[in-house]
CSV table of C-alpha atoms in Angstrom, one decimal:
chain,number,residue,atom,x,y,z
A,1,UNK,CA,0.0,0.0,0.0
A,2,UNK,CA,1.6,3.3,-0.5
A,3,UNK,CA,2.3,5.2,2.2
A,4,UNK,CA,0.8,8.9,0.4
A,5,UNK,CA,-2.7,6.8,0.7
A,6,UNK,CA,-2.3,6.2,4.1
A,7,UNK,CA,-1.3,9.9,4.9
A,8,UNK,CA,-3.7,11.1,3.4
A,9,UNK,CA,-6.4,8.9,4.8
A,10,UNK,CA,-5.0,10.1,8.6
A,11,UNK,CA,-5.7,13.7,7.5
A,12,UNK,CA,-9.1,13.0,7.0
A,13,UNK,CA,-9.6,10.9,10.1
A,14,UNK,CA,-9.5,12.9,13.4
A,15,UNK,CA,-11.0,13.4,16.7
A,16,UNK,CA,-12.7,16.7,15.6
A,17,UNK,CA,-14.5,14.9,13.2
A,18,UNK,CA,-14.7,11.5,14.9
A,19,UNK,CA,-15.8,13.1,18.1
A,20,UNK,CA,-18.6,15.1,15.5
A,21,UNK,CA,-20.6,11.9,14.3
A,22,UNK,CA,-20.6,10.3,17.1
A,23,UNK,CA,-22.2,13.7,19.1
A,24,UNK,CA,-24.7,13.1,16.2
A,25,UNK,CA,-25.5,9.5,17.0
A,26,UNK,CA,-25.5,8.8,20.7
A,27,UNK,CA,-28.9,10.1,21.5
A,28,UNK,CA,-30.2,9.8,17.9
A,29,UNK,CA,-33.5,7.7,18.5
A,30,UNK,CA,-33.4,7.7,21.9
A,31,UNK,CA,-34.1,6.0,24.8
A,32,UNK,CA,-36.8,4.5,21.5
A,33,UNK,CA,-33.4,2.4,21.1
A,34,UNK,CA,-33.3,0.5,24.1
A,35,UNK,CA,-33.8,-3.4,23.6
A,36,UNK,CA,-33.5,-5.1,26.8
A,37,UNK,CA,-32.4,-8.9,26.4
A,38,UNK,CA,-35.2,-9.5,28.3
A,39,UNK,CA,-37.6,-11.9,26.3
A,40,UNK,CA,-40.6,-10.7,28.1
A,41,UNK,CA,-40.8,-7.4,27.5
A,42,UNK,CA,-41.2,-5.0,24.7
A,43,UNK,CA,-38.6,-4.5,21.5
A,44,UNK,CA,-36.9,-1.3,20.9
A,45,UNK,CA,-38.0,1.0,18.1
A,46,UNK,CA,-34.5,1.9,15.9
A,47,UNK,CA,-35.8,4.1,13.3
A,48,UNK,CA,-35.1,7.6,14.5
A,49,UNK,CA,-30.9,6.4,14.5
A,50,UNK,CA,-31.3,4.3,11.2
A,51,UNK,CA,-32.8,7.4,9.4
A,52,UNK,CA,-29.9,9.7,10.9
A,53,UNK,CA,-27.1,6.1,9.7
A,54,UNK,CA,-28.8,5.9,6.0
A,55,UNK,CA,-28.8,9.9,5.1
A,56,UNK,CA,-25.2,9.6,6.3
A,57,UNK,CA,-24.3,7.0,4.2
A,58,UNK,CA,-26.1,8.3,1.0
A,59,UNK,CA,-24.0,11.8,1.6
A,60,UNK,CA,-21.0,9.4,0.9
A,61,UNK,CA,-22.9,8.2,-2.3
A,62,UNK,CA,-23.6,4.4,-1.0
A,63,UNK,CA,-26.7,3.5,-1.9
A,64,UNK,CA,-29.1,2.7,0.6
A,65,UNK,CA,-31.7,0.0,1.6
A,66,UNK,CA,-34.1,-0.7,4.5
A,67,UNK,CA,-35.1,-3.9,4.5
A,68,UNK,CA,-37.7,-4.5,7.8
A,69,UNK,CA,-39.2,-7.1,9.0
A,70,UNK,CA,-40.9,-5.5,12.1
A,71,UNK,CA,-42.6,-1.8,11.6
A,72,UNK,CA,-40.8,0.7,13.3
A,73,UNK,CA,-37.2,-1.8,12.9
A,74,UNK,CA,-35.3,-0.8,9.4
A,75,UNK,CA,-32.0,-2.1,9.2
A,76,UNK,CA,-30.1,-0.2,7.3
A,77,UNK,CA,-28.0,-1.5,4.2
A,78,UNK,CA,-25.3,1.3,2.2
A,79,UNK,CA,-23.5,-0.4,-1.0
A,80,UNK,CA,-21.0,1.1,-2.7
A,81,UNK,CA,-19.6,-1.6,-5.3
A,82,UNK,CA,-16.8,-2.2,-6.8
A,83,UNK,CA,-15.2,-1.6,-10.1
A,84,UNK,CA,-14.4,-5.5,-10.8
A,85,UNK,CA,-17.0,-7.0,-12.7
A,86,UNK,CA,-17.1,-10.1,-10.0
A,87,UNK,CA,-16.0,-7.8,-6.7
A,88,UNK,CA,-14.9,-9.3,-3.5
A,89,UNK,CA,-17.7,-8.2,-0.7
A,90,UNK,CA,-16.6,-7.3,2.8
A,91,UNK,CA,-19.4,-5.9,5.2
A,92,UNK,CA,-18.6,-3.7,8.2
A,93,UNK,CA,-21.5,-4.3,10.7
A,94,UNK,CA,-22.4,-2.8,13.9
A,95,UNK,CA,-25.6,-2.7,15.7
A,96,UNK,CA,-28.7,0.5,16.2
A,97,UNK,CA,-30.3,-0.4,19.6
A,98,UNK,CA,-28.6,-0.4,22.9
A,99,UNK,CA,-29.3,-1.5,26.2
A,100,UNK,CA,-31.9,0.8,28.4
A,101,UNK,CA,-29.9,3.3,30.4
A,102,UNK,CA,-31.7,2.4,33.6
A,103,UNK,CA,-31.6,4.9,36.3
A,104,UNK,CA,-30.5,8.5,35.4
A,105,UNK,CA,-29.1,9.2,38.4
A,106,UNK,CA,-26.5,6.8,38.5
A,107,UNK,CA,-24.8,8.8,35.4
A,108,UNK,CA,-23.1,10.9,37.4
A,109,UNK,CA,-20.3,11.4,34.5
A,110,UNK,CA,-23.2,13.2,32.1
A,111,UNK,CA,-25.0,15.3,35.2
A,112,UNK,CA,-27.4,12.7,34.8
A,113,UNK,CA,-28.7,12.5,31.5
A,114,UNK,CA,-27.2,9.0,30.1
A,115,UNK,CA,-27.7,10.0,26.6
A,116,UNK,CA,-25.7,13.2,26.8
A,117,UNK,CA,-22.3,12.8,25.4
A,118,UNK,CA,-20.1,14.5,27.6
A,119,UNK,CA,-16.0,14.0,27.2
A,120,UNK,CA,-13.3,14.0,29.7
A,121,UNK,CA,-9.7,14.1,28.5
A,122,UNK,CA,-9.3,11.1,26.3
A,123,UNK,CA,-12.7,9.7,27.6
A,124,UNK,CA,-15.9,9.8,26.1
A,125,UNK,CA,-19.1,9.1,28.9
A,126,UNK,CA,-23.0,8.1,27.5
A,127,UNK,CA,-25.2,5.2,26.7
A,128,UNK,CA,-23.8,3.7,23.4
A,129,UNK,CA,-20.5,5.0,23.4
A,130,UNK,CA,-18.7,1.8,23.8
A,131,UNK,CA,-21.8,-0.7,22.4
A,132,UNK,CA,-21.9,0.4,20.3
A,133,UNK,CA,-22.4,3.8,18.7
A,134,UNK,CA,-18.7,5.1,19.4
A,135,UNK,CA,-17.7,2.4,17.1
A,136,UNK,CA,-20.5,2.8,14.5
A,137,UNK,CA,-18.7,6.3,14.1
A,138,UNK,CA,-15.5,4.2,13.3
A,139,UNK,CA,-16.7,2.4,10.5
A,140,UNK,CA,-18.9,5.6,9.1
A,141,UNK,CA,-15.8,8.0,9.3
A,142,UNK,CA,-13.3,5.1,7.8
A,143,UNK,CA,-15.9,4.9,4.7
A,144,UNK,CA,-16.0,9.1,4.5
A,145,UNK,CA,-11.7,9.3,4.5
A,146,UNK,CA,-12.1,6.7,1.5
A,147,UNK,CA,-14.2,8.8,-0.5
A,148,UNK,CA,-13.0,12.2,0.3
A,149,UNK,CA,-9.7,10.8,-0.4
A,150,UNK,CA,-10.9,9.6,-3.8
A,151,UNK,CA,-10.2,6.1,-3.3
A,152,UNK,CA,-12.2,3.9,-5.7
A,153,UNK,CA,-11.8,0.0,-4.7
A,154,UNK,CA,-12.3,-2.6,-6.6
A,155,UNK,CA,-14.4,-4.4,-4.5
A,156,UNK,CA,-17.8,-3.8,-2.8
A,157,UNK,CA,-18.0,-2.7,0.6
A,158,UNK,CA,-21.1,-2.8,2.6
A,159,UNK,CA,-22.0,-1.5,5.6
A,160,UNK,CA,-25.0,-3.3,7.5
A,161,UNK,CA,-26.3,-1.6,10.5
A,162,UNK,CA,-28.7,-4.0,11.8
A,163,UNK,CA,-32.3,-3.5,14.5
A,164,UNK,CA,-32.6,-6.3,17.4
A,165,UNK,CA,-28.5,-7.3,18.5
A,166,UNK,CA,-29.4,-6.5,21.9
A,167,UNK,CA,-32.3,-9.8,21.7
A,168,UNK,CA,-30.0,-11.9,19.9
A,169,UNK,CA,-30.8,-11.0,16.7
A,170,UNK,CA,-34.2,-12.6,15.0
A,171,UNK,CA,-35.3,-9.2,13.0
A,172,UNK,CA,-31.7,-7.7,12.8
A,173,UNK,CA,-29.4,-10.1,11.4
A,174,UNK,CA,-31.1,-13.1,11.5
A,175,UNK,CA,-34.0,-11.7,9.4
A,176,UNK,CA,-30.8,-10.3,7.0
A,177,UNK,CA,-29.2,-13.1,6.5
A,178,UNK,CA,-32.0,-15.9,6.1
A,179,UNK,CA,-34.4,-13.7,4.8
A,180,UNK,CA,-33.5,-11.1,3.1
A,181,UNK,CA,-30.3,-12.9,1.7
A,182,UNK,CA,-27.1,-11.0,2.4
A,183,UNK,CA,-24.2,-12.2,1.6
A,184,UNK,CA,-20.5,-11.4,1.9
A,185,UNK,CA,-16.9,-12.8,1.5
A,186,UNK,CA,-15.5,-11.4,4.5
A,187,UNK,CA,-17.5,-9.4,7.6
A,188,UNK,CA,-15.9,-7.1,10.5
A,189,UNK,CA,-17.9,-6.4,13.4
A,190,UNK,CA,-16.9,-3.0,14.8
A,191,UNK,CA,-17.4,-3.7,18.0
A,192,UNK,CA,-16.0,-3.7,21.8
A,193,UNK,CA,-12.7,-5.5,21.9
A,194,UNK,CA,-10.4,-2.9,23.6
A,195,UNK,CA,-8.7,-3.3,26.9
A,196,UNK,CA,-6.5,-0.9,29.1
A,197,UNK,CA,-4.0,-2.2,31.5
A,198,UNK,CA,-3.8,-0.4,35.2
A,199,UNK,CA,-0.6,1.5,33.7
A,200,UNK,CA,-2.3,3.2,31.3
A,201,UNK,CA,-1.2,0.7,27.9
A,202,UNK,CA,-4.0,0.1,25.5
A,203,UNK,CA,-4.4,-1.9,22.5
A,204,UNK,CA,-7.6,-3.8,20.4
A,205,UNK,CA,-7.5,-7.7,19.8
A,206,UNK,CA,-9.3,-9.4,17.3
A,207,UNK,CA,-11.9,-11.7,18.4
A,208,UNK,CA,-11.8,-14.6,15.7
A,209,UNK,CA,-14.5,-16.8,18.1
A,210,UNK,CA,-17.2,-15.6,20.3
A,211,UNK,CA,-18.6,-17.4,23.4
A,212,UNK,CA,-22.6,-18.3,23.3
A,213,UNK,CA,-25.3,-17.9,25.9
A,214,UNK,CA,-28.7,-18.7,27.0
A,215,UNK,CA,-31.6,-17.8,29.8
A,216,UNK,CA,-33.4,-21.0,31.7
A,217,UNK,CA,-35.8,-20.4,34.1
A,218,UNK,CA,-35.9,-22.5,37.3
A,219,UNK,CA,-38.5,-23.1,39.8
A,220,UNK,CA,-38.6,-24.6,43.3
A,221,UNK,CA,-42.3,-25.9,44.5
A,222,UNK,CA,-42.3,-27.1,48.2
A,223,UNK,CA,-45.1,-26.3,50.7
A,224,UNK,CA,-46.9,-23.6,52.1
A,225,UNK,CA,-47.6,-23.0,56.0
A,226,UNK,CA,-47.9,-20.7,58.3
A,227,UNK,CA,-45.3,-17.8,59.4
A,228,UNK,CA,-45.3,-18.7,63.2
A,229,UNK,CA,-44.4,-23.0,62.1
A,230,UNK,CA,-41.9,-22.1,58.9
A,231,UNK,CA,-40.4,-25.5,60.3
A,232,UNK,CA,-43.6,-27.7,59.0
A,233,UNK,CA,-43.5,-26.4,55.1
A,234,UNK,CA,-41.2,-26.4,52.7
A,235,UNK,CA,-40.0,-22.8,51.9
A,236,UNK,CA,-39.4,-22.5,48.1
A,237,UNK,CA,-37.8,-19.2,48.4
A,238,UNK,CA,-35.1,-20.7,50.6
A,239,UNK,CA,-34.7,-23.8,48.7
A,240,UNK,CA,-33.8,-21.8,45.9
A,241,UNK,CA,-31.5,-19.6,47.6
A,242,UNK,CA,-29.7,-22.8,48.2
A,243,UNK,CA,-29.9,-24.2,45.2
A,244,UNK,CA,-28.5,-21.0,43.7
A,245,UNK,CA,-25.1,-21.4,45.5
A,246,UNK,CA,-24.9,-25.0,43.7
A,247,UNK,CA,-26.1,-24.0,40.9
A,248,UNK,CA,-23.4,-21.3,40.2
A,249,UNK,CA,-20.5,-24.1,41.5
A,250,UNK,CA,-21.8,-26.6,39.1
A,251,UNK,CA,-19.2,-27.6,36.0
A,252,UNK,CA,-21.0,-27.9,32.5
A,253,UNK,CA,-20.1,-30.8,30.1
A,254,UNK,CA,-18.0,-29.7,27.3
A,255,UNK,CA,-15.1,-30.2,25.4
A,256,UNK,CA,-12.0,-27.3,25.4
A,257,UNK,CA,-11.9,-24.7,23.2
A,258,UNK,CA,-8.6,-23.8,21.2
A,259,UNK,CA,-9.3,-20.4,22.5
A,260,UNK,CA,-11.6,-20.8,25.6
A,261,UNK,CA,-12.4,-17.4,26.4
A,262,UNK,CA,-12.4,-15.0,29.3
A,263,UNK,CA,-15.4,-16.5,31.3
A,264,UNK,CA,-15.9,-20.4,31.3
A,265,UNK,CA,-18.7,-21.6,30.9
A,266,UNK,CA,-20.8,-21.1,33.9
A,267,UNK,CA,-24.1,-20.1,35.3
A,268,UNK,CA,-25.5,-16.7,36.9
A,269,UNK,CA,-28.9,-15.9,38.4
A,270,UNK,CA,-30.6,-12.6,36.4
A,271,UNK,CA,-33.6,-12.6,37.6
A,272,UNK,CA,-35.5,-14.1,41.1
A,273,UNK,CA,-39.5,-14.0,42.2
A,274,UNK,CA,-41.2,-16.4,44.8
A,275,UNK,CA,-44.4,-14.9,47.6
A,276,UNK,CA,-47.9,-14.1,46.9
A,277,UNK,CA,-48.6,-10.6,47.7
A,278,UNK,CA,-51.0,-10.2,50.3
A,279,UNK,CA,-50.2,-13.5,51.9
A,280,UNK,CA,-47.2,-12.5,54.0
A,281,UNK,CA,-48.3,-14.7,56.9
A,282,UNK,CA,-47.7,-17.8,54.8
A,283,UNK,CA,-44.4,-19.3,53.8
A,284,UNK,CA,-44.1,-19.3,49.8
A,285,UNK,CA,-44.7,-22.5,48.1
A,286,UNK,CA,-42.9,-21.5,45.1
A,287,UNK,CA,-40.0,-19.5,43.7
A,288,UNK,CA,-39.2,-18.4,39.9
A,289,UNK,CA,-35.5,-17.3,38.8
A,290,UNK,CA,-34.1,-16.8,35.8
A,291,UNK,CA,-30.8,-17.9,35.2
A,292,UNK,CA,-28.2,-16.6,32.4
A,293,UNK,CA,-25.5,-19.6,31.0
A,294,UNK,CA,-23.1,-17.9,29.3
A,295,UNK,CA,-19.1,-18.8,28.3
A,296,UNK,CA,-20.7,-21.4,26.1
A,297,UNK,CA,-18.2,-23.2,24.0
A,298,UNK,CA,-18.7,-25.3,19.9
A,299,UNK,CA,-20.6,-28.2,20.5
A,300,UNK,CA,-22.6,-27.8,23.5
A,301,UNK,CA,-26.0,-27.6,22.9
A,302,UNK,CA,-29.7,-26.4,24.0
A,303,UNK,CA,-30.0,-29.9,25.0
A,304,UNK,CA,-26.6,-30.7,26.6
A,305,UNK,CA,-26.8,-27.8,29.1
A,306,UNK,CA,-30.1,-28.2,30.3
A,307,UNK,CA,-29.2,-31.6,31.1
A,308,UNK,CA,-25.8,-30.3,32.9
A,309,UNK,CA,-28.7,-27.8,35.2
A,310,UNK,CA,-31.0,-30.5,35.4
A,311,UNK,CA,-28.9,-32.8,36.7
A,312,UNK,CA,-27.4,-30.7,39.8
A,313,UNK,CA,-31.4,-29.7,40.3
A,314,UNK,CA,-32.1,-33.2,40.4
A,315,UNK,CA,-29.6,-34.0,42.9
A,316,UNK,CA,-30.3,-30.9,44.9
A,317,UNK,CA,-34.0,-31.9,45.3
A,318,UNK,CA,-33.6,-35.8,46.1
A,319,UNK,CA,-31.6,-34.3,49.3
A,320,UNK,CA,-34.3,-32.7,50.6
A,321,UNK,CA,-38.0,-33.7,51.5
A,322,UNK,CA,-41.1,-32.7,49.4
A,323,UNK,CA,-39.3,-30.5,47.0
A,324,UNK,CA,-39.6,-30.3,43.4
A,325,UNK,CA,-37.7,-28.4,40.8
A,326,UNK,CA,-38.0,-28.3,37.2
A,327,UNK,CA,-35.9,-26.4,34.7
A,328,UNK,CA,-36.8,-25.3,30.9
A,329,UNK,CA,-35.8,-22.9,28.6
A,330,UNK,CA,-37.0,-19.5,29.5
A,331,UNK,CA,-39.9,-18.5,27.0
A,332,UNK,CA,-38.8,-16.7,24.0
A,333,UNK,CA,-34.9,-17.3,24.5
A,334,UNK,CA,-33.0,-18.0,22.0
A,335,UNK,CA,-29.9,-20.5,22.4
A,336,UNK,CA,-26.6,-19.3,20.7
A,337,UNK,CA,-24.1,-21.5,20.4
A,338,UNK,CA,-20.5,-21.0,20.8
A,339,UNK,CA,-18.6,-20.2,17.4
A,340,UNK,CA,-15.7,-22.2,16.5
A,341,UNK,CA,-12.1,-20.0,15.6
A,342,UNK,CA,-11.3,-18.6,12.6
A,343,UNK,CA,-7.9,-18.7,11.1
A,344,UNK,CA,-5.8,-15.5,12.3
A,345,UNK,CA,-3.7,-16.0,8.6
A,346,UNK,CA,-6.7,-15.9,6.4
A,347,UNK,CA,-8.9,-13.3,5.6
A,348,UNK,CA,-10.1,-10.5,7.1
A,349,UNK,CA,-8.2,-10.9,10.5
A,350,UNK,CA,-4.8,-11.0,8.2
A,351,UNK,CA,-5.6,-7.5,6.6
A,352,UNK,CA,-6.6,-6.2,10.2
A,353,UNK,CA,-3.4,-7.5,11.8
A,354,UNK,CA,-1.5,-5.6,9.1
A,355,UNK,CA,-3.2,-2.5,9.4
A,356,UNK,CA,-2.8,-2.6,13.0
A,357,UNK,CA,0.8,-3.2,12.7
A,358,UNK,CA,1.0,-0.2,10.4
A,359,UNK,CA,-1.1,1.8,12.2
A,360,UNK,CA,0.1,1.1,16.5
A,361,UNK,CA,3.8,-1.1,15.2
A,362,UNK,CA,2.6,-4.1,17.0
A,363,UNK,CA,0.5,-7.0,16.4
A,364,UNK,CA,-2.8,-7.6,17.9
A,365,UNK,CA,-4.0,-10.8,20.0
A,366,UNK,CA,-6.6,-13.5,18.9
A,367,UNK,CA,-9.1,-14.1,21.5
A,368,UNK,CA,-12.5,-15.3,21.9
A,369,UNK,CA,-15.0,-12.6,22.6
A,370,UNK,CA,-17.9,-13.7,25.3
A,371,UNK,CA,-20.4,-11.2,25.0
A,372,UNK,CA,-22.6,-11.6,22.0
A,373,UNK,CA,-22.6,-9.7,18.7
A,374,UNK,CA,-24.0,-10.2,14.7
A,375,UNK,CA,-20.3,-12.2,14.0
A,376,UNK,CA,-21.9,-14.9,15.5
A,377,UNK,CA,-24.7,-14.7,13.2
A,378,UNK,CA,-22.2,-14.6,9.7
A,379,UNK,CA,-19.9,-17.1,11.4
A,380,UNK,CA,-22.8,-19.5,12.2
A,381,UNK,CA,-23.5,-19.7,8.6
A,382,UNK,CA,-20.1,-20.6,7.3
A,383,UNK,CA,-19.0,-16.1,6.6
A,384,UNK,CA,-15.3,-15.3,7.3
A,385,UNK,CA,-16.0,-13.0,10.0
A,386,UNK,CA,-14.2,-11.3,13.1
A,387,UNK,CA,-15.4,-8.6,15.8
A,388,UNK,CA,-13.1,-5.6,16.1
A,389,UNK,CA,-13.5,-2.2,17.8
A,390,UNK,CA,-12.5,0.4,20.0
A,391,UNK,CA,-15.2,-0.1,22.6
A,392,UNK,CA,-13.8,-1.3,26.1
A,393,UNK,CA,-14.7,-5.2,26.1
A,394,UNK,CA,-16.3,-5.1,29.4
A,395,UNK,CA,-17.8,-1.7,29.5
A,396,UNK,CA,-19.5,-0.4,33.1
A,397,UNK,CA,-23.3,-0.8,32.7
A,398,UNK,CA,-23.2,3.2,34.0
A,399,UNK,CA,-21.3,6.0,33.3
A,400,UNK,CA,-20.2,4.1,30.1
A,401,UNK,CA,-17.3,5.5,27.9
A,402,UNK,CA,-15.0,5.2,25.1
A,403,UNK,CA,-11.3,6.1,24.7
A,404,UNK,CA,-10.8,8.6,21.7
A,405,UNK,CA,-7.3,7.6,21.0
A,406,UNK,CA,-8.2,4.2,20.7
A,407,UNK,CA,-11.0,5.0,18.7
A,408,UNK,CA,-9.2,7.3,16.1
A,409,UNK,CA,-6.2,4.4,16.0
A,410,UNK,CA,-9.6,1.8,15.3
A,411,UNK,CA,-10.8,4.0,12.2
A,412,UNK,CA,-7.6,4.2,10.6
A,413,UNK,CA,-6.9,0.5,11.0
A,414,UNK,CA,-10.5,0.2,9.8
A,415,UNK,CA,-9.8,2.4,6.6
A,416,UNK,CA,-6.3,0.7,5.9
A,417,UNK,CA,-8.1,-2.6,6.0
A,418,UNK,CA,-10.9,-1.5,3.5
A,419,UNK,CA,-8.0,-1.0,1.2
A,420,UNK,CA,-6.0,-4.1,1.8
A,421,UNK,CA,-8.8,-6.3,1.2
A,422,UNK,CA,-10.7,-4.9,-1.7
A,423,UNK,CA,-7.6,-3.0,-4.0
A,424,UNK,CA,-7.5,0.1,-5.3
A,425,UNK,CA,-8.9,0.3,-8.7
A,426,UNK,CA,-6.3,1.5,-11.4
């Protein structure tokens, strides 16, 4: 690549102008946005930031579609193809909704107004900065240096924006992909995999796996008595206080990963309900909690770890007298599955290691990534894709933030990528 391209592409890509769009996004559509995980209760709305994505993109003279399969839910699609008459397609992905802010008053880094992007030295605070609008900027400002700097590639670059991420998916990427038919050659997710060590150092690594999850709900039925003789029932709330503490001990069936990620496989309550109101003088006789099982590696299943649950469950109950517990999938989860690695020395995590190199003169790590994000969904279907972004992998569910450094470092990488991987037509 010559080194005038690159130059010229790190005039056009600075924090003044990085900082700009993402001022522009972070409370575009908002708090409409937030998509809780939560199965059981109400999808975000993403169409006030996919109008604000898709006028953006036609400025840069992609063209632009919207294909939705809920009202209210565009994704948003921007082409701008290649001059080869069979182009290579890469797609740069990120997601529109977010997760719900929660209580304003914990944002005590934006005076209390989560989606008010509000900077502080090389830190950038608000809801979406670091999942995942801060990197959404990344990928919007790499495609802008391209074309103000005249590049014309011989490939096709698209960049997918997709509804839904936060829920796993079905009318974002899922709809996309079995649907609506995208397709691609190579896919970059732009988001979170930065970290910052206690001194200060920083770097991105390229996640070429990603860890899967899944919600099962649990209950405990035992038997219901009287306050002043707790000791002749069966108190389901208890039970399942107890069983909790086994439950998050327990060790899954599963064979090891290459790359095993930063949280085993494991189990975590999310969610606990058990007491009738207006019958305090009675000991509950059953007890609902949701539990999250997340660090999920290739090859265990739906099936496998609701077995693992049951099992300990099982055991736990035959221990104790007139107790029952069941466990089942909690309604309207999906399972994801664990992806299996892709090669670091094969495309696109080759061109992304090179650009890093360029761009920070060191090479980047290979990890697998645990929270979820629409790689999953390409890998799954047999794409070449990796996760990549400035975001902090790990973000604070308040006062979230994004480094700017990083971030300007992640767009030029980004950029220099584009180039590597589609050519630069004559």
């Amino acid at each position: 690549m010559k080194s005038e391209l690159a130059d010229l592409l790190q005039d056009y890509i600075t924090e003044q102008r990085w900082i700009s769009i993402l001022r522009e996004l972070v409370p575009a559509g908002q708090p409409a946005s937030e998509n809780p995980l939560d199965p059981d209760m109400p999808p975000g709305r993403e169409e006030g930031i996919a109008r604000i994505v898709a006028a953006r993109l036609a400025d840069y003279g992609l063209a632009i579609e919207t294909p939705t399969k809920r009202e209210g839910r565009p994704n948003v699609i921007g082409t701008l193809k290649g001059s080869d008459a069979d182009p290579k397609v890469l797609i740069l992905n990120d997601h529109l909704d977010t997760y719900p802010a929660g209580d304003p008053a914990q944002w005590t880094k934006t005076a209390g107004e989560p989606y008010r992007t509000t900077r502080d030295g090389d830190f950038v605070y608000a809801r979406g900065t670091s999942d995942t609008r801060g990197n959404l900027a990344c990928t919007l400002l790499a495609v802008e240096a391209l074309q103000r700097a005249g590049v014309k590639l011989r490939g096709t670059i698209k960049c997918v924006y997709t509804v839904d991420e936060e829920k796993d998916g079905p009318d974002g990427s899922i709809f996309l992909l079995d649907e609506y038919g995208l397709r691609c050659d190579y896919e970059i997710t732009c988001e979170p995999t930065g970290w910052t060590r206690p001194d200060g150092s920083w770097g991105m690594d390229i996640a070429v796996a990603n860890s899967g999850h899944f919600l099962i709900e649990i209950e405990t039925r035992g038997s219901k008595t009287h306050i002043w003789r707790p000791d002749t029932g069966v108190n389901a709330v208890s039970e399942m206080a107890a069983l909790i503490s086994a439950l998050e001990t327990m060790a899954f069936s599963f064979t090891p990963a290459k790359l095993p990620g930063g949280t085993p496989p494991l189990l975590t309550p999310v969610r606990i309900g058990g007491g009738v109101p207006g019958e305090m003088q009675f000991t509950p006789d059953c007890c609902k909690a949701v539990f999250a099982a997340v660090g999920l590696l290739p090859g265990m299943t739906e099936a496998s770890v609701l077995a693992d649950i049951d099992a300990v469950a099982q055991s736990f109950a035959g221990q104790r007298s007139n107790l029952a517990v069941k466990v089942a999938r909690f309604p309207g989860a999906l399972f994801v599955s664990g992806t299996c690695e892709q090669d670091g020395n094969a495309e696109p995590a080759a061109s992304l290691t090179r650009a890093y190199r360029k761009v920070l003169a060191e090479s980047p790590r290979y990890y697998r990534k645990n929270a979820f994000n629409d790689t999953i969904r390409f890998s799954e279907r047999g794409f070449a894709a990796v996760t990549f972004g400035p975001g902090e992998d790990g973000w604070p569910p308040v006062n979230e933030y994004i480094r700017v450094k990083k971030s300007i470092a992640a767009t030029r990488i980004l950029a220099l990528t584009i180039v590597d991987l589609l050519g630069v037509a004559a």
